[in-house]
PDB file of C-alpha atoms and ligand atoms in Angstrom:
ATOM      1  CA  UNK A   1      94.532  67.548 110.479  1.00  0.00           C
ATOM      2  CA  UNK A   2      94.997  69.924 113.417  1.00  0.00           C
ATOM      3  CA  UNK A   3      97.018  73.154 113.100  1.00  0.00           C
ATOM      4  CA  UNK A   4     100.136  72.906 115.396  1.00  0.00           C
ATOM      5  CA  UNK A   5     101.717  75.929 116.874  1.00  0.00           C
ATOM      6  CA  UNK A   6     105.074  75.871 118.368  1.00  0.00           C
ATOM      7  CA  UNK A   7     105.083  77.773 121.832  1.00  0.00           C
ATOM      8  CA  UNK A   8     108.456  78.345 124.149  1.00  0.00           C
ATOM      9  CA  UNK A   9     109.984  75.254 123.186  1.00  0.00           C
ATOM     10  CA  UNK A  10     106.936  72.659 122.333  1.00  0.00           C
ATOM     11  CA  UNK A  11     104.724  71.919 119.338  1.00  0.00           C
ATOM     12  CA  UNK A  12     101.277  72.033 120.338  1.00  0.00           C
ATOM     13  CA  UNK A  13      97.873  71.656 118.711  1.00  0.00           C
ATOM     14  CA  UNK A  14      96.456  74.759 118.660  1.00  0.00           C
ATOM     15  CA  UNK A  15      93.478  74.265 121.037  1.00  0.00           C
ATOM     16  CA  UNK A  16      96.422  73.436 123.327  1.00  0.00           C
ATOM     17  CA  UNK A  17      98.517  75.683 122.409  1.00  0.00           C
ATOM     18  CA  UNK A  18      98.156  78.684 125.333  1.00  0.00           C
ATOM     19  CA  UNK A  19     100.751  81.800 126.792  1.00  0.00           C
ATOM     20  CA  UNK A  20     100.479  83.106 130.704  1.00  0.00           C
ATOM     21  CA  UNK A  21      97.792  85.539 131.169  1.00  0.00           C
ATOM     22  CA  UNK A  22     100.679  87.965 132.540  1.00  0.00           C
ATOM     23  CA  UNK A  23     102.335  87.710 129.066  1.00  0.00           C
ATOM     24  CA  UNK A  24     103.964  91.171 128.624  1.00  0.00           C
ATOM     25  CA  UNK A  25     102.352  90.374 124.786  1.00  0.00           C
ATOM     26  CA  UNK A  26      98.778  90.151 126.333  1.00  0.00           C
ATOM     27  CA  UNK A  27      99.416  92.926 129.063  1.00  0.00           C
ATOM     28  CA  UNK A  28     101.139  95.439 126.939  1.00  0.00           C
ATOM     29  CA  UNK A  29     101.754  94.427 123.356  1.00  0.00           C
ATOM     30  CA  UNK A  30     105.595  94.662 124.640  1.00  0.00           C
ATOM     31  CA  UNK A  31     106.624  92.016 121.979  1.00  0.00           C
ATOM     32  CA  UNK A  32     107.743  91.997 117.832  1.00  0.00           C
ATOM     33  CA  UNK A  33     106.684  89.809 114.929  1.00  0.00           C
ATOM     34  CA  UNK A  34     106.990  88.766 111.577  1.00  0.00           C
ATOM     35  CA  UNK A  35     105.013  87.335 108.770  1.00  0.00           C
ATOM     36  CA  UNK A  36     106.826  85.669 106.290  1.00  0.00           C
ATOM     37  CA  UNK A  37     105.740  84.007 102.833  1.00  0.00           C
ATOM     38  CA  UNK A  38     106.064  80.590 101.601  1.00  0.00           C
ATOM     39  CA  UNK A  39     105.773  79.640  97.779  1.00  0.00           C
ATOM     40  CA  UNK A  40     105.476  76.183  96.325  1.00  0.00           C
ATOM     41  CA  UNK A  41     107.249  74.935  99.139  1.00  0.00           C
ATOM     42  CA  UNK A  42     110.068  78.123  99.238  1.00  0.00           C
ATOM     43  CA  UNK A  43     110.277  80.159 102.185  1.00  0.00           C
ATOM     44  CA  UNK A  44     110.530  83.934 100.812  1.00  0.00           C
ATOM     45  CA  UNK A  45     112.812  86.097 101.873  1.00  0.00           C
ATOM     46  CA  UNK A  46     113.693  84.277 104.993  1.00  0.00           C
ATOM     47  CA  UNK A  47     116.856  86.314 105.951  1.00  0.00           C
ATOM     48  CA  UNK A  48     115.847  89.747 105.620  1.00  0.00           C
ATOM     49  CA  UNK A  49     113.054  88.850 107.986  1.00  0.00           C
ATOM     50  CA  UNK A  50     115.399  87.124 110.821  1.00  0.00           C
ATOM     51  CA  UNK A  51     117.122  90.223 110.217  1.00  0.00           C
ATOM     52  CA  UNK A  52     114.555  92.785 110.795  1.00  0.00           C
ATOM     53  CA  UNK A  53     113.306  90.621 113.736  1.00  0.00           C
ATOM     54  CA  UNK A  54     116.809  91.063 115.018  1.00  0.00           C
ATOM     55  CA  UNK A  55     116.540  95.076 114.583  1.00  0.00           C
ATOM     56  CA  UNK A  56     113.146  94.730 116.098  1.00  0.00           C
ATOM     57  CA  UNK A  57     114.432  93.171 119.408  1.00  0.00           C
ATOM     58  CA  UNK A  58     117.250  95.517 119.474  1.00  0.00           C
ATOM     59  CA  UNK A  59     115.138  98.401 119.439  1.00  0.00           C
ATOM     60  CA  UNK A  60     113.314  97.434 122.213  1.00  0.00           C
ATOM     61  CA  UNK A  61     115.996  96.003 124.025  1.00  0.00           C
ATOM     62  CA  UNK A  62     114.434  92.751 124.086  1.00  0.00           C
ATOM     63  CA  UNK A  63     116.163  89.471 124.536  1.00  0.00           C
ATOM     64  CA  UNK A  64     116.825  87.366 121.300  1.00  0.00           C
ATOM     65  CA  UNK A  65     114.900  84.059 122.138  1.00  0.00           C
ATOM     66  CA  UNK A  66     117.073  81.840 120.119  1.00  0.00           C
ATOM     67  CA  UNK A  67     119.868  81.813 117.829  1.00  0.00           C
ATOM     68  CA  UNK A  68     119.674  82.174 114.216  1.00  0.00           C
ATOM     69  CA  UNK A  69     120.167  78.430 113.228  1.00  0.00           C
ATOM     70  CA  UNK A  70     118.098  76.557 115.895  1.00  0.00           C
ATOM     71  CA  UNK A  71     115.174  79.584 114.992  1.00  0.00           C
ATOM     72  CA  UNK A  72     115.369  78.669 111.285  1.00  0.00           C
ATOM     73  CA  UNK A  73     114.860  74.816 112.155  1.00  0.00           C
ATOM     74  CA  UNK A  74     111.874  75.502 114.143  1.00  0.00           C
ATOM     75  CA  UNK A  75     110.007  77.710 111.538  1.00  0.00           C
ATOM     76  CA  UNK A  76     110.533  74.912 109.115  1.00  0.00           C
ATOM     77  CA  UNK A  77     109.589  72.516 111.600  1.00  0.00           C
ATOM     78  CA  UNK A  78     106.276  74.543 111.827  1.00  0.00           C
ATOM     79  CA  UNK A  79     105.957  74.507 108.598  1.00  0.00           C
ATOM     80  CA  UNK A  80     106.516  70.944 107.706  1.00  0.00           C
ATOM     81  CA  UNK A  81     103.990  69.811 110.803  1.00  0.00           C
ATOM     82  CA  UNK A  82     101.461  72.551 109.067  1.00  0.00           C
ATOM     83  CA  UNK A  83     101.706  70.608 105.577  1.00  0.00           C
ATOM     84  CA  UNK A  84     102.390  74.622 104.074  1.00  0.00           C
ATOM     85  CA  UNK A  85     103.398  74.766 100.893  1.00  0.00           C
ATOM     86  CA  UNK A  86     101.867  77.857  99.692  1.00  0.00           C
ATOM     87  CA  UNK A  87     100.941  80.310 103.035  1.00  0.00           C
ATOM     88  CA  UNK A  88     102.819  81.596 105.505  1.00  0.00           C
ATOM     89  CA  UNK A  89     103.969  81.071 108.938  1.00  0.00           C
ATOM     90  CA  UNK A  90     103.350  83.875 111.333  1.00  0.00           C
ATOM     91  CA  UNK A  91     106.513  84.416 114.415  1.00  0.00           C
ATOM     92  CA  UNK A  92     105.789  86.612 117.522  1.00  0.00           C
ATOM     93  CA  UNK A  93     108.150  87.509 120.625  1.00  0.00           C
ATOM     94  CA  UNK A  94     107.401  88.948 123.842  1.00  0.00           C
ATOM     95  CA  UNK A  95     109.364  90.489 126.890  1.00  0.00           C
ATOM     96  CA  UNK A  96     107.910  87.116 128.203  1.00  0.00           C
ATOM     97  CA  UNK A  97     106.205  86.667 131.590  1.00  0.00           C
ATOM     98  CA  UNK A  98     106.090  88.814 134.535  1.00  0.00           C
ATOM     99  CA  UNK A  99     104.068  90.331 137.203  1.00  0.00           C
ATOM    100  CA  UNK A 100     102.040  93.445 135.646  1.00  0.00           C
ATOM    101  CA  UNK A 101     104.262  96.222 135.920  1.00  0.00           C
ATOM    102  CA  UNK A 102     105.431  98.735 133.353  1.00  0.00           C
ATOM    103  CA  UNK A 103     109.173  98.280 134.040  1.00  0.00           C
ATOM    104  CA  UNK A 104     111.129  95.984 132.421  1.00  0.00           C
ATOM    105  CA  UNK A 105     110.648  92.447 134.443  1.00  0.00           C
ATOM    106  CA  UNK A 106     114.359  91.485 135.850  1.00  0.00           C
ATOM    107  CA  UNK A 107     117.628  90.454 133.853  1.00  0.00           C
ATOM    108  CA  UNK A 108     117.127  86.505 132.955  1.00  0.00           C
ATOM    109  CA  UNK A 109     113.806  86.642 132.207  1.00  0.00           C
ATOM    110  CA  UNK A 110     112.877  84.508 128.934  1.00  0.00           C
ATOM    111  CA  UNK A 111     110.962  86.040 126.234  1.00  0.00           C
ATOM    112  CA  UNK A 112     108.488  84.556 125.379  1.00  0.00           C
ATOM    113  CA  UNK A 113     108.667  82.499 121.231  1.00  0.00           C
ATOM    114  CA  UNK A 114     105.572  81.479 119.089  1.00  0.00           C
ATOM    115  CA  UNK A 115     105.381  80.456 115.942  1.00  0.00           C
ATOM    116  CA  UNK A 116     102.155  79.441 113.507  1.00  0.00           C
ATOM    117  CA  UNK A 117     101.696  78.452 110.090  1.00  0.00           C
ATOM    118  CA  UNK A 118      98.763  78.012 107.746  1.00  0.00           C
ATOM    119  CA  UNK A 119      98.368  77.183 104.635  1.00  0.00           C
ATOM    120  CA  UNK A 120      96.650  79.993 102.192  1.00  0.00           C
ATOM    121  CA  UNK A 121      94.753  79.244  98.750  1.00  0.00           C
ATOM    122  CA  UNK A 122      96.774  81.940  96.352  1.00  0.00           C
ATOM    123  CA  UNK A 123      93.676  81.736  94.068  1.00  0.00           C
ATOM    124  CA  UNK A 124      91.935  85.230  95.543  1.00  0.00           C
ATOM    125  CA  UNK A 125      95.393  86.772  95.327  1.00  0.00           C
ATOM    126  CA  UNK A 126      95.312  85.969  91.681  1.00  0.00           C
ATOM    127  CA  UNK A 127      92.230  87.740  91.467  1.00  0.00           C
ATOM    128  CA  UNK A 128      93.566  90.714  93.240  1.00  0.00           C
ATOM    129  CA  UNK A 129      96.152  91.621  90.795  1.00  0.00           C
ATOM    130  CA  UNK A 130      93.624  91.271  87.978  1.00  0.00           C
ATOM    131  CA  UNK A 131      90.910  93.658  89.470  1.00  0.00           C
ATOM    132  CA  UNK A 132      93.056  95.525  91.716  1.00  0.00           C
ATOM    133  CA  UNK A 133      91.783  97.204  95.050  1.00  0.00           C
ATOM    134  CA  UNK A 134      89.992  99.903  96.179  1.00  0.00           C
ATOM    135  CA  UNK A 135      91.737 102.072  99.347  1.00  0.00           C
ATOM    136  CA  UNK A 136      90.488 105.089 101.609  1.00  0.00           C
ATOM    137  CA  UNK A 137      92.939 107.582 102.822  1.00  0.00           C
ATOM    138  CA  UNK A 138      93.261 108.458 106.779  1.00  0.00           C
ATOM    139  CA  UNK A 139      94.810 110.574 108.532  1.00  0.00           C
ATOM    140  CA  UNK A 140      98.427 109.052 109.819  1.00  0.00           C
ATOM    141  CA  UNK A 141      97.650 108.529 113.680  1.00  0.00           C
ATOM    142  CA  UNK A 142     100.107 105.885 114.938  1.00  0.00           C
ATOM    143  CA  UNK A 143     102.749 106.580 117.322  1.00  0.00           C
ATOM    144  CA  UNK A 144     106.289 107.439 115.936  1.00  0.00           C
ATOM    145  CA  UNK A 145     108.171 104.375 115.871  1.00  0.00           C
ATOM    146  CA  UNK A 146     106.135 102.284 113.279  1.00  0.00           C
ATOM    147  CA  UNK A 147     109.931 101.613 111.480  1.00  0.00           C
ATOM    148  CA  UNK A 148     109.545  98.820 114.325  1.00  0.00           C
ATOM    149  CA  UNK A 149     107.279  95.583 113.989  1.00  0.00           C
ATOM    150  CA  UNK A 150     105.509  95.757 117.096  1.00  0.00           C
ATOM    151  CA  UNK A 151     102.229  93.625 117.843  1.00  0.00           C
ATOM    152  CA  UNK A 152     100.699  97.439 118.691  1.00  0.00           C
ATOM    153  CA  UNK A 153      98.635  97.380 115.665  1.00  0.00           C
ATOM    154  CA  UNK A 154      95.354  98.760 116.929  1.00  0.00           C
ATOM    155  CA  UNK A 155      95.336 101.970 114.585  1.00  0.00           C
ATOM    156  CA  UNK A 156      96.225  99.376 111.841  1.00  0.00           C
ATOM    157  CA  UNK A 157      92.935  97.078 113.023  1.00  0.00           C
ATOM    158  CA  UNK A 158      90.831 100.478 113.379  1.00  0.00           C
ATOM    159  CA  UNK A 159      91.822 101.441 109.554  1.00  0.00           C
ATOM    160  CA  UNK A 160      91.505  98.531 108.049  1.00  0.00           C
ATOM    161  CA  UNK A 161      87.883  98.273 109.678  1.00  0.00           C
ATOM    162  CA  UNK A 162      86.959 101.828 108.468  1.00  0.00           C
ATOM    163  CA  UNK A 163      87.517 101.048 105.245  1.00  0.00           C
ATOM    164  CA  UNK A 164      85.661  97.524 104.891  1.00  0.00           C
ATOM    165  CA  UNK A 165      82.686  99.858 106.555  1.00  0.00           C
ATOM    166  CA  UNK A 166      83.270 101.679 103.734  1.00  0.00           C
ATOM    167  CA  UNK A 167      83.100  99.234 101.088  1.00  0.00           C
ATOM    168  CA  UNK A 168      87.135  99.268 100.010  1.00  0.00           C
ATOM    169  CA  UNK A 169      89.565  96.661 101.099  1.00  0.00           C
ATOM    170  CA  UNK A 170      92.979  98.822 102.353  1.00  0.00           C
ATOM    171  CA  UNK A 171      93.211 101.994 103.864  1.00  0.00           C
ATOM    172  CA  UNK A 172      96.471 104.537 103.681  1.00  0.00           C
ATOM    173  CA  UNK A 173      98.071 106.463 106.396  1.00  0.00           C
ATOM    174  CA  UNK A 174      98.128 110.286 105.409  1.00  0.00           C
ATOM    175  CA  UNK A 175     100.497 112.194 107.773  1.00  0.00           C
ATOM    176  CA  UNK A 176      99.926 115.694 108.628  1.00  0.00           C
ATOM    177  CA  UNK A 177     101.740 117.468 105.531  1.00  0.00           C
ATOM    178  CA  UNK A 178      99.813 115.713 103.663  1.00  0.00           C
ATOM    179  CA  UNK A 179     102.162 112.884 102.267  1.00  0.00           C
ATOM    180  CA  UNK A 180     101.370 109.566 102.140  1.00  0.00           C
ATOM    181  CA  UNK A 181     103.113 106.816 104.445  1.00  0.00           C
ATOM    182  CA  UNK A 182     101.612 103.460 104.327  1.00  0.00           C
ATOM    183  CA  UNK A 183      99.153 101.494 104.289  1.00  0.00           C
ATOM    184  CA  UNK A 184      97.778  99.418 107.337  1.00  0.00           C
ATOM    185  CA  UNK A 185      99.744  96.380 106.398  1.00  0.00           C
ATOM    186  CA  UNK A 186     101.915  97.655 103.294  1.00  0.00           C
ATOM    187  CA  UNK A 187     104.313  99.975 101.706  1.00  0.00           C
ATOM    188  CA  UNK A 188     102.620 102.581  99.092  1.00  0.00           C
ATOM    189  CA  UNK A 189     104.465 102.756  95.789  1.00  0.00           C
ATOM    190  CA  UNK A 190     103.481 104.848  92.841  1.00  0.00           C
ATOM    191  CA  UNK A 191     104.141 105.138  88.964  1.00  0.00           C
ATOM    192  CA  UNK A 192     104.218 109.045  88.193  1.00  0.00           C
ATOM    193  CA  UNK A 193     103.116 110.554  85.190  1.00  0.00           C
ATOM    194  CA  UNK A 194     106.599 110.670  84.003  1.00  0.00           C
ATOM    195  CA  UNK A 195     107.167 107.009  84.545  1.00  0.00           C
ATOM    196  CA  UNK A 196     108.944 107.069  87.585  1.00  0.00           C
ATOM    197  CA  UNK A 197     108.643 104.572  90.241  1.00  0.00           C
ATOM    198  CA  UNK A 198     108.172 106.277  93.740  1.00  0.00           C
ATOM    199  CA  UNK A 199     108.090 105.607  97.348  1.00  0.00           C
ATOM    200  CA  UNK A 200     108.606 106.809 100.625  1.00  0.00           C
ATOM    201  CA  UNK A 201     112.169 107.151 102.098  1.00  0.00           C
ATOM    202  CA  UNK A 202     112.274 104.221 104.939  1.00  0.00           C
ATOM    203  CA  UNK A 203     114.073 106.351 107.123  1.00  0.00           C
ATOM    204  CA  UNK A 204     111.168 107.964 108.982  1.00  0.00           C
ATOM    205  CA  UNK A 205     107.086 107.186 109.103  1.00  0.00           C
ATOM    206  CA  UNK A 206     107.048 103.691 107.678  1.00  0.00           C
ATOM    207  CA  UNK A 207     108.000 100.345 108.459  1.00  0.00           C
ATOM    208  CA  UNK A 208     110.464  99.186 106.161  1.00  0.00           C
ATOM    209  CA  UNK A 209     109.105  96.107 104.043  1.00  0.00           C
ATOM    210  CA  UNK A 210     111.174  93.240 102.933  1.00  0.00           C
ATOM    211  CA  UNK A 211     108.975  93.340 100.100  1.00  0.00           C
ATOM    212  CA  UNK A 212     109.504  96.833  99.094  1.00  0.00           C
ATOM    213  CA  UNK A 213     113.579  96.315  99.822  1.00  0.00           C
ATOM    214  CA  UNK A 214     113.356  93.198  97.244  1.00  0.00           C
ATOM    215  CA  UNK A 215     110.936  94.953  94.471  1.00  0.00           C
ATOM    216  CA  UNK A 216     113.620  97.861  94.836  1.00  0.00           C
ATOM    217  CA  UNK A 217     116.218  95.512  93.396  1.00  0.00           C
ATOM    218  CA  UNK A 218     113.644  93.861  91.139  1.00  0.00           C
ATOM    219  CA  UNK A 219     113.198  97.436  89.667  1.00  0.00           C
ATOM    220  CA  UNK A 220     116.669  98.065  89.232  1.00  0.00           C
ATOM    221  CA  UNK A 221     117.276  94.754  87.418  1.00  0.00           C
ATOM    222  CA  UNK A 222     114.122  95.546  85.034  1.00  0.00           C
ATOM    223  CA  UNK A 223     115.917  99.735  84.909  1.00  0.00           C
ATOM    224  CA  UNK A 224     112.578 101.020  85.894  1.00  0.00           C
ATOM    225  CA  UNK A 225     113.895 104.576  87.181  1.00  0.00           C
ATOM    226  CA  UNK A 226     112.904 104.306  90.738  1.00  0.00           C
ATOM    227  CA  UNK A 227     112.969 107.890  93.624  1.00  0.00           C
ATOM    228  CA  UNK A 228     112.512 107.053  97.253  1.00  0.00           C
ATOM    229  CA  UNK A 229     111.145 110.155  97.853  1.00  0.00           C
ATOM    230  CA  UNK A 230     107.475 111.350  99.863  1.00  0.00           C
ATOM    231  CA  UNK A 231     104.629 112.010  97.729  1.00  0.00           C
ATOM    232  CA  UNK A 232     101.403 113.944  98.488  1.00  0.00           C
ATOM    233  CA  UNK A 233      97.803 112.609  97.815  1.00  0.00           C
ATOM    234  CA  UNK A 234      97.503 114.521  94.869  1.00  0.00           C
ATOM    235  CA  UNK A 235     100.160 112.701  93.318  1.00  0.00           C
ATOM    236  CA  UNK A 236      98.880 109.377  94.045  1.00  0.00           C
ATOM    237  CA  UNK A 237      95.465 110.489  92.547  1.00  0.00           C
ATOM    238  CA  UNK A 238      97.159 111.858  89.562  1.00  0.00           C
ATOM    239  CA  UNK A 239      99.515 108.930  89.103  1.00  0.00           C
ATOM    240  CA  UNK A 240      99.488 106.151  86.256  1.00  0.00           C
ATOM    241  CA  UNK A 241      99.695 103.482  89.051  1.00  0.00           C
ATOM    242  CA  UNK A 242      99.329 102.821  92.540  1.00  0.00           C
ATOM    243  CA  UNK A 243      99.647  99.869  94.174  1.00  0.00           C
ATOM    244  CA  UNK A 244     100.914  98.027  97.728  1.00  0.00           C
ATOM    245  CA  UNK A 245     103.538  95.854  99.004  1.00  0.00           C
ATOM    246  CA  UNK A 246     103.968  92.860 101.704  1.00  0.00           C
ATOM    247  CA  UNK A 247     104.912  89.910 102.341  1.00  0.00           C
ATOM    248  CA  UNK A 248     101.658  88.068 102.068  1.00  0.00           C
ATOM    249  CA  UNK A 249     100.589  90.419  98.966  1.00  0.00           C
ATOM    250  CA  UNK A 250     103.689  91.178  96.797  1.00  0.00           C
ATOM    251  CA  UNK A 251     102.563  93.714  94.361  1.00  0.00           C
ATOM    252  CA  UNK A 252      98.584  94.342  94.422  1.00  0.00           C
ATOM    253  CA  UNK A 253      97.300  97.259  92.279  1.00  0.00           C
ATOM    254  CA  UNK A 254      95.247  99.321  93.663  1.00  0.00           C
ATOM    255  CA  UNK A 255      92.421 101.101  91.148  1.00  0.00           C
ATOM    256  CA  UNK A 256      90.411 103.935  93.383  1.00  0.00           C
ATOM    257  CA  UNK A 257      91.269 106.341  95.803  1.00  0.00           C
ATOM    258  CA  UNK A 258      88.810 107.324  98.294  1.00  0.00           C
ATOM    259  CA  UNK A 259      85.903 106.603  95.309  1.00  0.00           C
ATOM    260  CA  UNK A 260      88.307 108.260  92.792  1.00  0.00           C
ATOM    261  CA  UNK A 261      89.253 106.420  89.880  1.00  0.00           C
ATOM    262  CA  UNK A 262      93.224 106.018  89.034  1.00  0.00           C
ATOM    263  CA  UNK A 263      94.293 106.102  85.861  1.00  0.00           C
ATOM    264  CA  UNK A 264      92.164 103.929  83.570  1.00  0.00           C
ATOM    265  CA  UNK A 265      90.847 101.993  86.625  1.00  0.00           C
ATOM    266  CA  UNK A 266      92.523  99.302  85.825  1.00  0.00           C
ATOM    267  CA  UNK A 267      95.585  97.440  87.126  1.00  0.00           C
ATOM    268  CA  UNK A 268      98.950  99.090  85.527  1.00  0.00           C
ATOM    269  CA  UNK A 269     101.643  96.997  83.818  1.00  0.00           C
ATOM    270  CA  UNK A 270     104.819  97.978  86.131  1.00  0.00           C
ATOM    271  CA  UNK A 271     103.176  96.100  89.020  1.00  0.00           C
ATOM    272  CA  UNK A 272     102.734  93.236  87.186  1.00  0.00           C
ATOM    273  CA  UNK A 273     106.202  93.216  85.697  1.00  0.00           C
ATOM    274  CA  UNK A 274     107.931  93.537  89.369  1.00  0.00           C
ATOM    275  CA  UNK A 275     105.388  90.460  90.481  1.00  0.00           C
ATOM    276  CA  UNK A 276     106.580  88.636  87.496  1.00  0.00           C
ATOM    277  CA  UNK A 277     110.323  88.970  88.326  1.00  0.00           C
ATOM    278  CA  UNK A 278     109.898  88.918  92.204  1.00  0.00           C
ATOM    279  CA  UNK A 279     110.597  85.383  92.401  1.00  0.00           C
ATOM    280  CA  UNK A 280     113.580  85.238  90.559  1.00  0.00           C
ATOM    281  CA  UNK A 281     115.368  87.985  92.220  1.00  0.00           C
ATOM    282  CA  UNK A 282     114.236  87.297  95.898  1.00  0.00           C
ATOM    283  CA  UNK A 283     115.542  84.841  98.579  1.00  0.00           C
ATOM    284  CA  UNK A 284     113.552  81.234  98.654  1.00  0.00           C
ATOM    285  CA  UNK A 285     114.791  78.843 101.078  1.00  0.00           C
ATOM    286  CA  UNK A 286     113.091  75.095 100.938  1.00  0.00           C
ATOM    287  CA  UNK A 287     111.340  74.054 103.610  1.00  0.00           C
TER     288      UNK A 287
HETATM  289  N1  PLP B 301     103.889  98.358 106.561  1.00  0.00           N
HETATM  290  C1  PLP B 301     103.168  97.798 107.548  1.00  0.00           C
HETATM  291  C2  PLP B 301     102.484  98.659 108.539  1.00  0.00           C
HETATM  292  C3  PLP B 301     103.063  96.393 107.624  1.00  0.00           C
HETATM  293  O1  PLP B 301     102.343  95.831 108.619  1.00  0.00           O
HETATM  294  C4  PLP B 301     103.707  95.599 106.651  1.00  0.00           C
HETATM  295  C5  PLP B 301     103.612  94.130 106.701  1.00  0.00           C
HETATM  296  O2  PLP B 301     103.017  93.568 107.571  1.00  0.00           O
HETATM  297  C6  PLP B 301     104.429  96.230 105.637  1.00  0.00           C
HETATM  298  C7  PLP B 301     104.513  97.622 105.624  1.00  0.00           C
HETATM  299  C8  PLP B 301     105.122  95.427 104.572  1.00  0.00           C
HETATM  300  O3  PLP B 301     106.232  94.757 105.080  1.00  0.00           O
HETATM  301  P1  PLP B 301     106.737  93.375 104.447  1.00  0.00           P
HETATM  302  O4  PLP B 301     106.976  93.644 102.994  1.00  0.00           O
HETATM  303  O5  PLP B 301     107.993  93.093 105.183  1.00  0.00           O
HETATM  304  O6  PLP B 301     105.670  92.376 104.682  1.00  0.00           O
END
C-alpha cells in the first residue's frame, strides 16, 4: 500500500506528493510543525497540539491555513488513508509560496498545509524504557526562540548526529551557565536525590512539550513532588533518574551521561510510573 500525504488541499501518494521549489519552507525554513502520537487507534493529545500550532503561527505572524474543525478531519483523514493505528502523523505549515525574498510575500498569500502519517512498530520503544539511553551533553547553540516549533532544526540534526558518532542515541543542550535545557527532540526531567521531580521552567530556553505539560499533571495525580526549576549538569549526573519527554517517546530513561553512569545504570521507577499512568490522564481522540 502506498503512503498518502495530504498537500494544500489533495491526498496524494507520496511519490506524487510535491511543494513549489520557492516554498518559503524550502527557501527559508519560514514554516511550523507538529508531531503528534497515535495509540491503538487514539490520537494523543490532539488539542494541546492544534493549540501550540496555533501559538506557533501567531508568533510568526503566519496565516492559520484552516480552521480547527475542517484541520482535525483532515489529520484523521490522513490517518485513516495511512491504515495508522499505532505511529504518528507528522503536520507542517509554511508562509507558502513566493518569489525569494526575505520580506514577508503580500497579504492573501496561502500558506502552504502538509500532512503525513506512518505507521511505527512500538516494539523498539518497549525496549527503550527497559535499557534506557545513553546521551552526550553540548553546548546550547540554537537561536533564542526555540519556545517556537519551527522546521529550523539544523542544530537539532547536527546534535543528534554528534552523538550517534559518538556511540549514544540523544544529545542535551547545555546553555552557557551551565544548566541544562533540552534535548534535541525532548524535554529533560530529573529525579533528585531528595526525590523530587525537576525540570526546566518553560518560560525561556525550551520548547514547551505537550508531553512534559501532560506528565506534569500525571505527576500531580500520582503526588510525586514536582519543581519546575533549572538544574546544572552536576545535578543531572548526581541524580537518581534522568530521563526525556515527547510525543513520539513519552517517558524514556536515560542511563549515562557523557560515558558516566547514573544512578545504578539502570532505568528508575518514577519514569515508568508516569508512562504507566500517561494514558489515562492524557487526551486520546479516535481516529
Ligand atoms: N523539545 C524539542 C526541541 C522538541 O523537538 C520536542 C518534540 O519534538 C520536544 C521538546 C517535546 O515536545 P512534545 O512533548 O510536544 O513532543
Amino acid at each position: 500500500m502506498s503512503r498518502i500525504a495530504y498537500v494544500n488541499g489533495r491526498y496524494l501518494p507520496h511519490s506524487d506528493a510535491a511543494i513549489h521549489i520557492e516554498d518559503r519552507g524550502f527557501q527559508f525554513a519560514d514554516g511550523v510543525y507538529e508531531v503528534c502520537e497515535v495509540r491503538d487507534g487514539l490520537i494523543i493529545d490532539l488539542t494541546r497540539h492544534l493549540d501550540r500550532l496555533d501559538r506557533s503561527l501567531r508568533e510568526l505572524r503566519m496565516a492559520s491555513p484552516m480552521a480547527r474543525e475542517p484541520l482535525k478531519l483532515v489529520i484523521r483523514e490522513v490517518l485513516r488513508r495511512n491504515r495508522v493505528r499505532n505511529g504518528l502523523f507528522y503536520l507542517q505549515v509554511t508562509r507558502g509560496v513566493a518569489r525569494r525574498d526575505h520580506y514577508f510575500p503580500a497579504a492573501g498569500t496561502s500558506p502552504t498545509l502538509t500532512i503525513t502519517a506512518k505507521s511505527v512498530d512500538p516494539q523498539p520503544a518497549r525496549a527503550r524504557y527497559e535499557t534506557g539511553i545513553k546521551v552526550i551533553t553540548v553546548p546550547e547553540n540554537r537561536w533564542d526562540r526555540v519556545d517556537i516549533k519551527t522546521v529550523g532544526l539544523l542544530p537539532n540534526v547536527l546534535v543528534k548526529q554528534q552523538a550517534k558518532d559518538a556511540g549514544a542515541q540523544d544529545a542535551i543542550f547545555v546553555d552557557a551557565a551551565g544548566k541544562v535545557t533540552e534535548a534535541a527532540s525532548s524535554n529533560v526531567w530529573i529525579v533528585s536525590a531528595d526525590g523530587v521531580l525537576v525540570t526546566r521552567p518553560a518560560e525561556h530556553g525550551i520548547l514547551r512539550g505537550v508531553t512534559r505539560t501532560t506528565v506534569l499533571e500525571v505527576a500531580a495525580s500520582l503526588s510525586v513532588p514536582v519543581e519546575e526549576r533549572e538544574f546544572t549538569v552536576e545535578e543531572m549526573l548526581a541524580a537518581r533518574e534522568v530521563f526525556l519527554t515527547s510525543a513520539t517517546g513519552s517517558c524514556v530513561p536515560v542511563v549515562a551521561v557523557d560515558g558516566r553512569t547514573i544512578a545504578n545504570g539502570h532505568p528508575g521507577s518514577v519514569a515508568a510510573a508516569l508512562r504507566g499512568a500517561f494514558l489515562h490522564i492524557a487526551e486520546k481522540t479516535p481516529i
